[in-house]
XYZ file of C-alpha atoms in Angstrom:
352
model
C 4.406 3.957 -34.799
C 4.876 4.637 -31.344
C 1.661 6.598 -29.882
C 1.951 9.903 -28.703
C -0.011 11.734 -26.078
C -0.264 15.579 -25.701
C 0.015 16.212 -21.679
C -0.701 19.560 -20.184
C 1.135 19.946 -17.219
C -0.265 22.634 -14.523
C 1.981 21.823 -11.386
C -0.258 25.007 -9.304
C 0.987 25.622 -5.997
C 2.872 24.573 -3.046
C 3.401 20.741 -3.105
C 1.609 20.433 -6.605
C 5.153 21.604 -8.015
C 7.021 18.739 -5.756
C 4.647 15.706 -6.638
C 4.020 16.065 -10.681
C 7.733 15.408 -11.571
C 7.538 12.188 -9.985
C 4.470 11.440 -11.551
C 6.293 12.156 -15.006
C 9.414 10.068 -14.237
C 6.798 7.248 -13.755
C 4.768 8.066 -16.741
C 7.988 7.863 -18.871
C 9.253 4.433 -17.264
C 6.009 2.955 -18.017
C 5.681 4.402 -21.415
C 8.826 3.074 -22.628
C 8.048 -0.625 -21.519
C 4.593 -0.391 -23.345
C 5.306 1.521 -26.321
C 4.095 4.993 -26.383
C 5.402 8.412 -25.619
C 4.132 11.599 -23.824
C 5.043 15.063 -25.003
C 4.317 17.656 -21.777
C 3.395 21.523 -22.149
C 3.841 22.725 -18.826
C 1.627 26.062 -17.439
C 2.673 28.354 -14.911
C -1.054 29.064 -13.659
C -1.536 29.457 -10.108
C -1.883 31.543 -7.162
C 1.590 33.378 -7.550
C 0.272 34.080 -11.170
C -2.627 35.541 -9.564
C -0.832 37.808 -7.390
C 1.287 38.845 -9.966
C -1.189 39.288 -13.080
C -4.536 39.353 -11.339
C -5.628 35.972 -12.790
C -5.384 32.458 -12.381
C -4.741 31.688 -15.892
C -5.138 33.734 -19.121
C -8.147 34.690 -20.617
C -7.564 32.165 -23.418
C -6.443 29.291 -20.927
C -9.097 26.860 -22.023
C -8.520 27.209 -25.626
C -4.569 26.669 -25.032
C -5.522 23.484 -23.468
C -8.453 22.105 -26.195
C -5.680 20.452 -28.154
C -4.177 18.111 -25.525
C -5.104 14.677 -24.767
C -5.126 14.712 -21.189
C -4.437 17.585 -18.145
C -2.119 16.379 -15.022
C -2.770 18.917 -12.293
C -0.775 19.542 -9.089
C -2.818 21.623 -6.604
C -4.355 24.848 -6.236
C -4.298 26.945 -3.301
C -1.973 29.420 -1.245
C -2.197 31.386 1.697
C -3.375 34.914 0.929
C -5.292 33.807 -2.026
C -8.930 32.974 -0.824
C -9.719 29.443 -1.796
C -12.553 30.694 -4.057
C -10.874 32.768 -5.967
C -8.248 29.940 -6.763
C -10.773 27.205 -7.651
C -13.309 29.530 -9.550
C -10.489 30.844 -11.186
C -8.642 27.577 -12.574
C -10.093 24.021 -11.421
C -13.898 24.802 -12.178
C -13.633 26.616 -15.290
C -11.597 23.603 -16.729
C -14.098 21.233 -15.494
C -17.049 22.878 -16.951
C -15.422 24.128 -20.060
C -14.447 20.622 -20.874
C -17.564 18.934 -19.703
C -15.832 17.165 -17.056
C -19.096 15.779 -15.197
C -17.662 12.853 -13.573
C -15.321 13.253 -10.739
C -14.034 9.535 -10.274
C -12.319 8.934 -6.892
C -11.284 5.327 -6.160
C -10.030 4.518 -2.434
C -8.201 1.401 -1.368
C -6.573 0.008 1.939
C -3.447 -0.980 0.736
C -1.510 -3.564 2.668
C 1.384 -1.951 4.656
C -0.915 1.322 5.474
C -2.713 1.117 9.048
C -6.041 2.537 8.403
C -7.033 4.547 11.722
C -10.313 2.552 10.947
C -10.327 -1.185 12.913
C -12.598 -2.113 10.087
C -10.497 -1.138 7.137
C -8.501 -4.287 6.132
C -6.203 -4.529 3.357
C -7.810 -6.046 0.278
C -11.349 -5.652 1.728
C -12.001 -1.806 1.383
C -11.927 -1.066 -2.475
C -14.451 1.575 -3.228
C -15.146 4.157 -5.992
C -16.834 7.242 -5.436
C -18.627 8.652 -8.667
C -19.202 12.497 -7.874
C -21.217 14.795 -10.241
C -19.026 17.505 -11.007
C -20.292 20.229 -12.982
C -23.475 21.332 -11.500
C -25.792 20.349 -8.285
C -24.695 22.524 -5.097
C -21.630 24.038 -6.564
C -23.724 26.253 -8.978
C -23.006 29.915 -9.627
C -26.343 30.711 -9.405
C -27.277 33.242 -6.342
C -25.788 36.375 -5.080
C -25.438 38.857 -1.931
C -27.489 41.818 -1.177
C -27.137 44.604 1.247
C -23.664 43.945 1.668
C -22.316 45.421 5.131
C -25.591 46.340 6.538
C -27.303 44.025 9.381
C -29.607 42.627 6.840
C -26.920 41.382 4.242
C -27.970 38.209 2.714
C -26.340 35.725 0.750
C -28.236 33.112 -1.577
C -26.697 30.134 -3.144
C -28.916 27.853 -5.549
C -28.283 24.255 -6.362
C -29.132 23.079 -9.870
C -30.027 19.743 -10.661
C -30.803 19.005 -14.353
C -32.534 15.620 -15.431
C -29.580 15.660 -18.356
C -26.630 16.129 -15.530
C -27.858 13.782 -12.835
C -28.773 10.973 -15.672
C -25.581 11.161 -17.437
C -23.692 10.816 -14.188
C -25.990 7.956 -12.876
C -25.483 6.021 -16.257
C -21.852 6.408 -15.674
C -22.012 4.889 -12.066
C -24.133 1.992 -12.739
C -22.230 1.267 -15.844
C -19.163 0.722 -13.635
C -20.677 -0.895 -11.184
C -21.980 -3.616 -13.710
C -18.315 -3.934 -14.500
C -17.340 -4.014 -10.857
C -18.747 -5.880 -7.954
C -22.154 -5.348 -9.428
C -23.193 -2.841 -6.304
C -24.091 0.759 -6.122
C -25.079 3.275 -3.274
C -26.795 6.429 -4.113
C -25.984 9.176 -1.529
C -29.262 11.475 -0.637
C -30.836 13.484 1.876
C -34.569 13.491 0.389
C -35.829 13.485 4.064
C -34.608 17.240 4.362
C -33.947 18.444 1.143
C -37.476 18.699 -0.179
C -36.944 19.374 -3.891
C -33.507 18.373 -5.417
C -32.788 15.349 -3.571
C -36.219 13.719 -4.289
C -35.485 14.472 -7.929
C -32.303 13.033 -7.405
C -34.033 9.694 -5.980
C -36.555 9.482 -8.918
C -33.679 9.505 -11.520
C -31.872 6.868 -9.602
C -35.041 4.556 -9.651
C -35.459 5.473 -13.397
C -31.834 4.951 -14.616
C -31.826 1.589 -12.513
C -34.126 0.260 -14.425
C -31.811 -0.007 -17.337
C -29.153 -2.036 -15.353
C -31.058 -4.936 -13.741
C -27.591 -6.790 -12.894
C -26.876 -4.166 -10.617
C -28.008 -4.120 -7.031
C -28.756 -0.811 -5.684
C -29.633 1.090 -2.494
C -29.778 4.735 -1.244
C -28.636 6.106 1.946
C -28.933 9.518 3.681
C -25.748 11.387 3.759
C -25.249 11.696 7.412
C -25.943 7.722 7.781
C -23.369 6.948 5.100
C -20.831 9.071 6.423
C -20.972 7.120 9.394
C -21.128 3.515 7.603
C -17.869 4.848 5.608
C -16.216 4.654 9.009
C -18.144 1.627 10.695
C -18.442 -0.696 7.620
C -16.296 0.842 4.954
C -15.933 -2.888 3.023
C -19.664 -2.764 2.699
C -19.411 -0.389 -0.283
C -18.488 -0.786 -4.113
C -19.541 2.189 -6.179
C -20.946 5.252 -4.395
C -22.818 7.617 -6.851
C -23.505 11.272 -4.985
C -24.131 14.822 -5.943
C -21.381 17.371 -5.903
C -21.262 18.194 -2.650
C -22.002 15.126 -1.009
C -19.499 13.225 -3.251
C -16.756 15.734 -2.333
C -17.201 15.079 1.181
C -17.123 11.351 1.123
C -14.653 10.957 -1.073
C -12.050 12.845 1.457
C -13.747 10.973 4.261
C -12.911 7.685 2.482
C -9.439 8.814 1.803
C -8.713 9.418 5.403
C -10.385 5.877 6.090
C -7.702 4.595 3.721
C -4.658 5.692 5.790
C -3.695 9.106 4.185
C -5.361 11.523 1.808
C -1.817 11.894 0.522
C -2.551 8.657 -1.648
C -6.029 9.857 -3.028
C -6.164 10.351 -7.027
C -8.835 11.729 -8.704
C -10.118 12.069 -12.544
C -12.174 14.630 -13.733
C -13.665 12.696 -16.942
C -15.341 13.926 -20.209
C -16.577 10.518 -20.751
C -17.453 11.338 -24.525
C -13.798 12.235 -24.966
C -14.971 15.557 -26.877
C -12.581 17.372 -24.736
C -9.688 16.497 -22.770
C -10.073 15.119 -19.332
C -7.936 16.064 -16.136
C -6.339 14.218 -13.349
C -5.206 15.353 -10.224
C -4.352 14.393 -6.416
C -6.971 15.381 -3.958
C -4.368 16.184 -1.132
C -4.099 20.038 -1.937
C -1.322 22.217 -1.965
C -0.158 21.588 1.861
C 1.675 24.908 2.435
C 2.797 23.849 5.606
C 5.361 21.397 3.975
C 5.672 22.822 0.642
C 9.380 23.499 -0.169
C 10.431 20.866 2.509
C 10.731 17.928 -0.417
C 8.688 15.386 1.950
C 5.511 15.419 0.073
C 3.692 11.930 -0.720
C 3.825 11.607 -4.322
C 1.738 8.845 -4.495
C -1.680 10.600 -5.137
C -0.011 12.381 -8.249
C 1.375 9.019 -9.542
C -1.954 7.121 -9.040
C -3.603 10.030 -10.880
C -1.335 9.653 -13.580
C -2.149 5.898 -13.702
C -5.754 6.941 -13.982
C -4.914 8.835 -17.038
C -3.190 6.072 -18.603
C -6.151 4.145 -18.319
C -8.261 6.767 -19.863
C -5.874 7.094 -22.750
C -6.059 3.431 -23.676
C -3.237 1.992 -21.830
C -4.897 -0.390 -18.923
C -1.661 -2.179 -18.754
C 0.614 0.377 -18.199
C -1.857 1.712 -15.608
C -2.041 -1.435 -13.937
C 1.954 -1.656 -13.671
C 1.536 1.637 -11.754
C -0.820 0.485 -9.201
C 0.792 -2.462 -8.474
C 4.325 -0.938 -7.800
C 1.979 1.407 -5.441
C 0.634 -1.758 -4.254
C 4.288 -3.292 -3.600
C 6.208 -0.545 -2.585
C 3.951 -0.248 0.281
C 3.753 -3.999 1.105
C 7.202 -5.108 0.680
C 9.398 -2.007 1.688
C 9.391 0.244 4.999
C 10.006 3.188 2.418
C 7.535 5.862 3.893
C 6.964 9.747 3.279
C 6.198 11.182 6.642
C 2.356 11.544 6.465
C 2.933 7.335 6.562
C 4.762 7.367 9.596
C 8.390 7.221 7.531
C 11.124 9.323 7.032
C 11.619 9.431 3.328
C 12.017 12.474 1.133
C 9.981 12.399 -2.005
C 12.658 11.630 -4.011
C 13.562 8.701 -2.240
C 10.099 7.302 -2.053
C 10.009 7.742 -5.579
C 13.376 6.022 -6.614
C 12.186 3.095 -4.810
C 8.696 2.725 -6.721
C 10.731 3.345 -9.986
C 13.033 0.189 -8.957
C 10.283 -1.920 -8.496
C 8.484 -0.893 -11.822
């Protein structure tokens, strides 16, 4: 029997609606080749819905997604809707409601793309940032007091739990043991007096279970500099929610374009669906022009297939991405070319 996977599609805002259809096309091509199918349910959850109905998604939105095998998200964000409204109304509730505590962001420098960093050469830079995804600095604990008065105050509490940090560290160490055997932990324990020494302590504790992995730690400011100066040095980098968010976007820029970068929000135990998304955002400045780079969404779709148990199909997609960049001059505008989204997708599918 052909395996069928039930996929929730949330195109969202801006170019999100333009990059998910190419990802679907690619998924259907490799599905036919590898003997599985995908059925899609699309949801109009977005900032437009917020402006129309006062909510990014319906009150039972999480329950509507619960029986799906995976979620493919386009982008969230729209001028006139504050970012904290769009993110906390859709993306973050899904991450937390489905315990997607690992945010996985691979970065590669592909042949055919010029990195703005001289030391970032194709074939040498291949990094995965493992970001804690459900607690840390992006906590809901806090508030504002004396609004509008001179003594107005805002308090934001970072929450680090032993269970939450340990599980993401175990994932990162396991991943490092399957890759190059090197792990770097991002910290700031010289300045953040409670949470970061706690993070460092747990890294040391969990490392004892992975003697095959060589590890070190770097303060986040120095690590950001070394991502630019020595990008080929890193293999797996594990970081808190805030540090991982910043580092992964920096690394994507080092690789040549944030338009390529994918992300996976994983529930490793598979008790709930995981969610896959490009990290480029909704890009309202180019939305509707048909020129968005679909590679971030397509690579995210490949990560989804790998998670669903189709590593060969996922590899076909990443190999095609590498080929279209190395062997053709077809490029979208963010990569210095003139191809439309559709033209770029057609060329990629030809290589598939």
